CSV table of C-alpha atoms in Angstrom, one decimal:
chain,number,residue,atom,x,y,z
H,24,MET,CA,-20.0,37.4,16.3
H,25,ASN,CA,-18.8,34.1,18.5
H,26,LYS,CA,-15.6,34.5,20.1
H,27,LYS,CA,-12.1,33.4,18.6
H,28,TYR,CA,-10.4,30.5,20.8
H,29,SER,CA,-6.5,29.8,19.9
H,30,THR,CA,-6.9,26.3,18.9
H,31,PRO,CA,-5.0,23.4,17.0
H,32,SER,CA,-6.5,24.4,13.7
H,33,GLU,CA,-5.8,28.0,13.8
H,34,ASN,CA,-3.7,27.9,11.1
H,35,ALA,CA,-5.8,26.5,8.7
H,36,ASN,CA,-6.6,29.4,6.8
H,37,GLU,CA,-2.6,29.9,6.4
H,38,VAL,CA,-2.8,26.0,4.1
H,39,ILE,CA,-5.5,27.2,2.0
H,40,ASN,CA,-4.6,30.5,1.6
H,41,ASN,CA,-1.1,29.6,0.4
H,42,GLN,CA,-3.2,27.4,-2.3
H,43,ASN,CA,-5.5,31.1,-3.3
H,44,SER,CA,-2.5,33.3,-3.2
H,45,ASN,CA,-1.6,33.6,-6.3
H,46,GLU,CA,-4.9,34.0,-7.8
H,47,MET,CA,-5.5,36.9,-5.2
H,48,LYS,CA,-2.2,38.6,-6.5
H,49,GLU,CA,-3.6,38.5,-10.2
H,50,GLN,CA,-6.9,40.0,-9.0
H,51,SER,CA,-5.7,42.4,-6.7
H,52,LYS,CA,-3.3,43.8,-9.7
H,53,VAL,CA,-4.4,47.5,-10.3
H,54,VAL,CA,-3.5,50.0,-13.1
H,55,THR,CA,-2.3,53.4,-11.3
H,56,THR,CA,-2.8,56.1,-13.7
H,57,PRO,CA,-4.1,59.4,-12.4
H,58,ASN,CA,-7.3,59.1,-14.2
H,59,ALA,CA,-8.1,55.2,-13.3
H,60,VAL,CA,-7.1,55.2,-9.6
H,61,GLU,CA,-10.0,55.9,-7.6
H,62,SER,CA,-11.8,53.5,-10.0
H,63,ASN,CA,-9.1,50.8,-10.1
H,64,ASN,CA,-9.0,51.3,-6.0
H,65,ALA,CA,-12.5,50.2,-6.0
H,66,VAL,CA,-12.6,47.1,-8.0
H,67,ALA,CA,-9.2,45.9,-5.9
H,68,THR,CA,-11.3,46.5,-2.9
H,69,ALA,CA,-13.8,44.6,-4.6
H,70,SER,CA,-11.8,41.6,-5.8
H,71,VAL,CA,-10.2,41.4,-2.5
H,72,GLU,CA,-12.8,41.0,-0.6
H,73,GLN,CA,-14.7,38.8,-2.9
H,74,ILE,CA,-11.2,36.4,-2.7
H,75,LYS,CA,-11.4,37.1,1.3
H,76,ASN,CA,-15.3,36.0,1.4
H,77,GLU,CA,-14.3,32.8,-0.8
H,78,THR,CA,-11.6,31.7,1.0
H,79,MET,CA,-13.5,32.3,4.4
H,80,GLU,CA,-16.6,30.2,3.0
H,81,LYS,CA,-14.1,27.3,1.7
H,82,SER,CA,-12.5,27.4,5.0
H,83,ARG,CA,-15.5,26.8,7.4
H,84,THR,CA,-17.1,24.5,5.1
H,85,TRP,CA,-16.5,20.8,3.3
H,86,ARG,CA,-18.0,19.3,1.1
H,87,ALA,CA,-18.2,15.3,2.2
H,88,THR,CA,-20.2,12.1,1.0
H,89,ILE,CA,-22.0,11.1,3.9
H,90,ASN,CA,-24.5,7.7,3.2
H,91,GLY,CA,-24.1,8.4,-0.6
H,92,GLU,CA,-25.1,11.8,-0.3
H,93,VAL,CA,-22.6,15.0,-0.9
H,94,ARG,CA,-23.2,17.3,1.4
H,95,ASP,CA,-21.9,20.7,3.2
H,96,ILE,CA,-20.8,20.3,6.6
H,97,ILE,CA,-19.0,22.3,9.2
H,98,ILE,CA,-15.8,20.2,10.9
H,99,ALA,CA,-15.4,21.2,14.6
H,100,PHE,CA,-12.2,21.0,16.3
H,101,THR,CA,-11.6,20.2,20.0
H,102,ASP,CA,-8.7,21.2,21.9
H,103,TYR,CA,-7.5,17.9,21.6
H,104,ASN,CA,-7.3,18.1,17.7
H,105,MET,CA,-3.0,17.9,16.5
H,106,GLU,CA,-1.5,20.9,15.3
H,107,LEU,CA,-1.1,22.1,12.1
H,108,PRO,CA,3.0,22.1,12.1
H,109,LYS,CA,3.6,25.7,10.3
H,110,LYS,CA,7.3,24.5,9.5
H,111,LYS,CA,5.8,22.1,6.9
H,112,GLN,CA,3.3,24.9,5.0
H,113,ASP,CA,6.4,25.2,2.3
H,114,LEU,CA,6.1,21.9,1.7
H,115,PHE,CA,2.1,21.7,1.8
H,116,LYS,CA,2.8,23.8,-1.6
H,117,LEU,CA,4.8,21.1,-3.2
H,118,VAL,CA,2.1,18.2,-2.2
H,119,ASP,CA,0.8,17.0,-5.7
H,120,LYS,CA,-2.6,15.4,-4.9
H,121,GLU,CA,-2.5,12.7,-7.5
H,122,ASN,CA,0.2,11.1,-4.9
H,123,LEU,CA,-2.3,10.8,-1.9
H,124,LEU,CA,-3.5,7.4,-0.9
H,125,PRO,CA,-7.3,7.5,-0.3
H,126,VAL,CA,-8.3,7.8,3.6
H,127,MET,CA,-11.5,7.5,6.1
H,128,TYR,CA,-12.3,10.7,7.8
H,129,ASN,CA,-13.5,9.7,11.5
H,130,PHE,CA,-16.2,12.1,12.8
H,131,ALA,CA,-18.1,12.4,16.0
H,132,SER,CA,-21.8,14.0,16.3
H,133,PRO,CA,-21.3,17.3,18.4
H,134,ASP,CA,-24.4,16.5,20.6
H,135,VAL,CA,-22.5,15.0,23.2
H,136,PHE,CA,-19.8,17.7,23.5
H,137,TRP,CA,-22.4,20.1,24.0
H,138,ARG,CA,-23.8,18.7,26.5
H,139,GLU,CA,-21.0,17.8,28.2
H,140,ASN,CA,-20.0,21.7,28.0
H,141,TYR,CA,-16.7,21.1,25.6
H,142,ILE,CA,-16.2,23.9,23.3
H,143,LEU,CA,-16.4,23.3,19.5
H,144,THR,CA,-14.5,26.0,17.2
H,145,ASP,CA,-14.7,26.0,13.4
H,146,CYS,CA,-11.1,25.9,11.5
H,147,GLU,CA,-11.0,29.9,12.2
H,148,GLY,CA,-11.0,29.5,15.8
H,149,TYR,CA,-14.5,30.8,16.4
H,150,GLU,CA,-16.8,29.0,18.7
H,151,ILE,CA,-19.6,26.6,17.0
H,152,GLU,CA,-23.0,27.4,19.1
H,153,LYS,CA,-24.4,24.9,20.3
H,154,ASP,CA,-27.4,23.2,18.0
H,155,THR,CA,-26.0,24.6,14.4
H,156,PRO,CA,-26.6,22.0,12.1
H,157,ASN,CA,-24.4,20.3,10.0
H,158,VAL,CA,-21.6,19.8,12.1
H,159,TYR,CA,-19.4,16.7,13.0
H,160,VAL,CA,-16.3,16.8,15.4
H,161,LEU,CA,-13.4,15.5,13.3
H,162,CYS,CA,-11.6,12.8,15.3
H,163,PRO,CA,-7.6,13.7,15.7
H,164,GLU,CA,-5.8,11.0,13.4
H,165,PRO,CA,-2.5,11.0,11.6
H,166,GLU,CA,-4.3,10.3,8.4
H,167,THR,CA,-6.5,13.0,8.3
H,168,ASN,CA,-5.2,15.9,10.1
H,169,CYS,CA,-4.2,17.8,7.0
H,170,ARG,CA,-5.8,16.1,4.4
H,171,ILE,CA,-8.7,17.6,5.5
H,172,PHE,CA,-7.2,20.7,3.6
H,173,PHE,CA,-6.0,18.8,0.1
H,174,ASP,CA,-9.4,16.9,-0.7
H,175,GLU,CA,-12.0,18.7,-2.1
H,176,ILE,CA,-14.3,16.1,-1.2
H,177,LEU,CA,-13.9,13.7,1.6
H,178,GLU,CA,-15.4,10.7,0.1
H,179,ASP,CA,-15.1,8.1,2.6
H,180,VAL,CA,-16.8,9.2,5.7
H,181,SER,CA,-17.8,7.6,8.9
H,182,ILE,CA,-20.0,9.1,11.5
H,183,HIS,CA,-19.6,8.0,15.0
H,184,THR,CA,-21.9,8.7,17.7
H,185,PHE,CA,-20.8,8.2,21.4
H,186,ASP,CA,-22.5,8.2,25.0
H,187,SER,CA,-19.4,10.5,26.2
H,188,VAL,CA,-16.5,12.3,25.3
H,189,GLN,CA,-14.8,9.6,27.6
H,190,GLU,CA,-16.4,7.2,25.1
H,191,TRP,CA,-14.9,9.3,22.4
H,192,ALA,CA,-11.5,9.7,23.9
H,193,LYS,CA,-11.2,6.3,25.0
H,194,ALA,CA,-11.5,5.3,20.7
H,195,VAL,CA,-9.8,8.0,19.8
H,196,GLY,CA,-6.6,7.3,22.4
H,197,THR,CA,-6.9,3.6,21.4
H,198,THR,CA,-6.7,4.3,17.3
H,199,ASN,CA,-3.5,6.4,17.7
H,200,GLN,CA,-1.7,4.2,20.1
H,201,LEU,CA,-2.0,1.7,17.3
H,202,SER,CA,-0.9,3.9,14.7
H,203,LEU,CA,2.4,4.1,13.4
H,204,SER,CA,4.7,6.4,11.8
H,205,PHE,CA,7.9,6.2,9.4
H,206,ASN,CA,11.2,6.5,11.8
H,207,LYS,CA,13.8,8.8,10.4
H,208,VAL,CA,15.5,5.4,8.6
H,209,LYS,CA,12.6,4.5,6.9
H,210,GLU,CA,11.5,8.0,5.5
H,211,VAL,CA,15.1,8.1,4.0
H,212,GLY,CA,14.8,5.0,2.4
H,213,VAL,CA,11.4,5.8,1.1
H,214,ALA,CA,12.8,9.4,0.1
H,215,ALA,CA,15.4,7.2,-1.6
H,216,VAL,CA,12.9,5.2,-4.0
H,217,ALA,CA,10.4,8.2,-4.6
H,218,VAL,CA,13.4,10.1,-6.6
H,219,GLY,CA,15.6,7.4,-7.5
H,220,ASP,CA,18.5,8.1,-5.4
H,221,GLU,CA,21.2,5.9,-5.2
H,222,ALA,CA,23.2,7.7,-2.6
H,223,ALA,CA,20.6,7.7,-0.5
H,224,LYS,CA,19.4,4.1,-1.2
H,225,GLU,CA,23.4,3.6,0.2
H,226,ILE,CA,22.5,5.8,3.4
H,227,PHE,CA,19.1,3.6,4.0
H,228,ALA,CA,21.0,0.1,3.5
H,229,PHE,CA,23.8,0.6,5.7
H,230,ALA,CA,21.2,2.0,8.8
H,231,LYS,CA,19.2,-1.0,8.0
H,232,LYS,CA,22.0,-4.0,7.8
H,233,ASN,CA,24.2,-2.8,11.1
H,234,LYS,CA,21.1,-1.4,12.9
H,235,VAL,CA,22.1,2.0,13.3
H,236,ASN,CA,20.1,5.6,12.8
H,237,ASN,CA,20.2,7.6,9.7
H,238,THR,CA,22.9,10.0,11.0
H,239,ILE,CA,24.9,7.6,11.9
H,240,ALA,CA,24.8,5.9,8.4
H,241,GLU,CA,25.3,9.4,7.0
H,242,ILE,CA,28.4,10.3,9.1
H,243,LEU,CA,30.4,6.9,8.2
H,244,LEU,CA,29.1,7.5,4.4
H,245,ASP,CA,30.3,10.8,4.7
H,246,ALA,CA,27.2,12.4,3.4
H,247,HIS,CA,24.4,14.5,5.1
H,248,LEU,CA,21.2,14.8,4.2
H,249,THR,CA,19.0,17.5,5.5
H,250,PRO,CA,15.1,16.7,7.3
H,251,GLN,CA,13.6,19.1,4.8
H,252,THR,CA,15.3,17.4,1.7
H,253,VAL,CA,14.0,14.2,3.0
H,254,SER,CA,10.7,15.4,3.3
H,255,LYS,CA,10.7,17.0,-0.6
H,256,MET,CA,12.3,13.7,-1.9
H,257,MET,CA,9.6,11.5,-0.1
H,258,LEU,CA,7.3,13.6,-2.5
H,259,GLY,CA,8.7,12.8,-5.4
H,260,HIS,CA,11.1,16.3,-5.6
H,261,LYS,CA,14.9,15.6,-5.9
H,262,PRO,CA,17.4,17.7,-4.4
H,263,LYS,CA,18.7,20.7,-6.6
H,264,MET,CA,22.0,19.3,-5.7
H,265,GLU,CA,22.8,15.7,-6.1
H,266,LEU,CA,23.6,13.8,-3.4
H,267,THR,CA,27.2,12.2,-2.9
H,268,LEU,CA,28.5,9.8,-0.7
H,269,GLY,CA,32.3,11.0,0.1
H,270,ARG,CA,32.9,7.2,1.2
H,271,THR,CA,32.1,4.0,-0.4
H,272,PRO,CA,29.5,1.6,1.2
H,273,GLU,CA,33.0,-1.1,1.3
H,274,MET,CA,34.6,1.4,3.6
H,275,ALA,CA,32.3,3.0,5.7
H,276,GLN,CA,31.4,-1.0,6.6
H,277,GLU,CA,35.1,-1.7,7.4
H,278,LEU,CA,35.7,1.8,9.4
H,279,TYR,CA,32.5,0.8,11.6
H,280,ASP,CA,33.3,-2.7,12.0
H,281,GLN,CA,36.8,-1.4,13.3
H,282,CYS,CA,35.0,1.2,15.5
H,283,CYS,CA,33.1,-1.5,17.0
H,284,LEU,CA,35.7,-3.4,18.3
H,285,THR,CA,38.3,-0.5,19.0
H,286,PHE,CA,35.7,1.8,20.5
H,287,GLY,CA,32.9,-1.0,21.6
H,288,GLU,CA,29.5,-1.0,19.5
H,289,GLY,CA,27.6,1.4,21.7
H,290,GLU,CA,29.7,4.3,21.4
H,291,THR,CA,30.5,3.4,17.8
H,292,LYS,CA,26.8,4.1,17.2
H,293,LYS,CA,26.7,7.5,18.8
H,294,ARG,CA,27.7,10.5,16.6
H,295,TYR,CA,31.1,11.8,18.1
H,296,VAL,CA,33.4,8.3,17.0
H,297,GLY,CA,32.0,8.8,13.5
H,298,ARG,CA,32.5,12.5,13.8
H,299,ALA,CA,36.3,12.2,15.5
H,300,ILE,CA,37.4,9.7,12.0
H,301,ASN,CA,35.8,12.0,9.3
H,302,SER,CA,38.0,15.6,10.8
H,303,ILE,CA,40.8,13.5,11.0
H,304,LEU,CA,40.7,12.7,7.4
H,305,LYS,CA,39.0,16.0,5.8
H,306,GLN,CA,42.7,17.1,7.3
H,307,GLU,CA,44.3,15.4,4.2
H,308,LYS,CA,47.5,14.7,6.4
H,309,TYR,CA,46.1,10.9,7.4
H,310,SER,CA,45.2,8.6,4.7
H,311,PHE,CA,41.9,6.5,5.3
H,312,ASP,CA,44.5,3.1,5.6
H,313,LEU,CA,46.5,4.7,8.1
H,314,VAL,CA,43.4,5.8,10.4
H,315,MET,CA,42.7,2.1,10.1
H,316,GLU,CA,45.7,0.9,11.0
H,317,ALA,CA,46.0,3.3,14.0
H,318,LEU,CA,42.3,1.8,15.0
H,319,LYS,CA,43.5,-1.5,14.8
H,320,THR,CA,47.0,-0.8,17.0
H,321,ILE,CA,46.0,1.6,19.2
H,322,PRO,CA,46.0,0.1,22.8
H,323,ALA,CA,43.1,-0.1,25.1
H,324,SER,CA,44.4,1.9,27.6
H,325,ASP,CA,44.5,4.6,25.3
H,326,VAL,CA,41.3,4.7,24.0
H,327,ALA,CA,40.0,4.5,27.5
H,328,TYR,CA,42.1,7.2,28.5
H,329,ALA,CA,40.3,9.3,25.3
H,330,LYS,CA,37.0,8.1,26.4
H,331,LEU,CA,37.3,9.3,30.0
H,332,MET,CA,39.3,12.3,29.4
H,333,ASP,CA,37.4,15.7,30.4
H,334,CYS,CA,38.4,17.7,27.9
H,335,GLY,CA,35.0,19.3,27.2
H,336,ALA,CA,34.1,17.0,24.2
H,337,LYS,CA,34.5,13.5,23.5
H,338,GLU,CA,34.9,14.3,19.7
H,339,ALA,CA,38.1,16.2,20.6
H,340,CYS,CA,39.4,14.0,22.8
H,341,ILE,CA,39.3,10.8,20.4
H,342,MET,CA,40.7,12.9,17.6
H,343,GLY,CA,43.8,13.9,19.5
H,344,THR,CA,44.4,10.6,20.9
H,345,LEU,CA,44.2,9.1,17.8
H,346,ILE,CA,46.3,11.5,15.8
H,347,THR,CA,49.0,11.2,18.3
H,348,TRP,CA,48.7,7.5,17.8
H,349,MET,CA,49.3,7.9,14.0
H,350,ILE,CA,51.8,10.8,14.2
H,351,GLY,CA,53.9,8.0,16.4
H,352,LEU,CA,53.5,5.3,13.9
H,353,GLN,CA,54.1,7.6,10.9
H,354,ARG,CA,57.6,8.2,12.8
H,355,HIS,CA,58.2,4.4,13.6
H,356,ASP,CA,57.5,3.7,9.9
H,357,SER,CA,60.2,6.3,8.7
H,358,VAL,CA,62.9,5.0,11.1
H,359,GLY,CA,62.1,1.5,9.5
H,360,MET,CA,62.7,3.0,6.0
H,361,ALA,CA,65.6,4.5,7.1
H,362,ALA,CA,66.9,1.8,8.5
């Protein structure tokens, strides 16, 4: 057997095995009565081996439509193919194939790689011997690197013949440079529309309007979305717990605009300003109106002092300075009322 290498596609079997795990479990169940142990063990072993062989066969070959003909091919990988993210394995199980848009699969002829002594491996990491028939090298692209493990037949296939591996690399590199993926804000926007979540729509709208990232929008709207939740929402799966906003969009906008005036736009677009405000409001000692008054009236020298203080964390410094000023405002109001 050829030597197995550590390749970007070495966890491909895990994706495929996830799709077959339930079937394997059912076929490997045995009856453990005393009279049937030996027989059932043999059946179980045979069943598991059969599933393993079927899985291996599926993982090593694909069906692809090439020049109008459906053929069995071996997909070859290089050291330059993209890794399949293991942290997304659970996410892959939630994919509904009906929601996948069609893509084009670009492959290269393997001859130039073998001629220039590049190692080609199959999806299990085993080296593919030179001149093995029906081998095609997958061109690493964001659209297809994972899709090959979901499409039963690769429908739109283009085979390219390059004069050198260098020419192949330039084609792959140029194509990838012109490829864009969603940024985090757009991910939240698409996720919100995919499940019809109004709170997530507000987070997206606030981030887009104020040109801030989704984290700042969440902080100012007093909401929280994890990356895992956003990913599941993009697949059309609603979160188990309903997303809620702790602050209306109007209040969040008022708070953001005033923080920009008080601390500067650049500082406000950093997480510690919003977190400091949220921490103060969560204490329930200080109302939103009092915080707004403090932000409007606090002397610029106090703000500058808080930003420059070496107290370990700017969030704590801003909190301390604002709270001190609000206590002064409350005392002043109390004196005025007593008079």
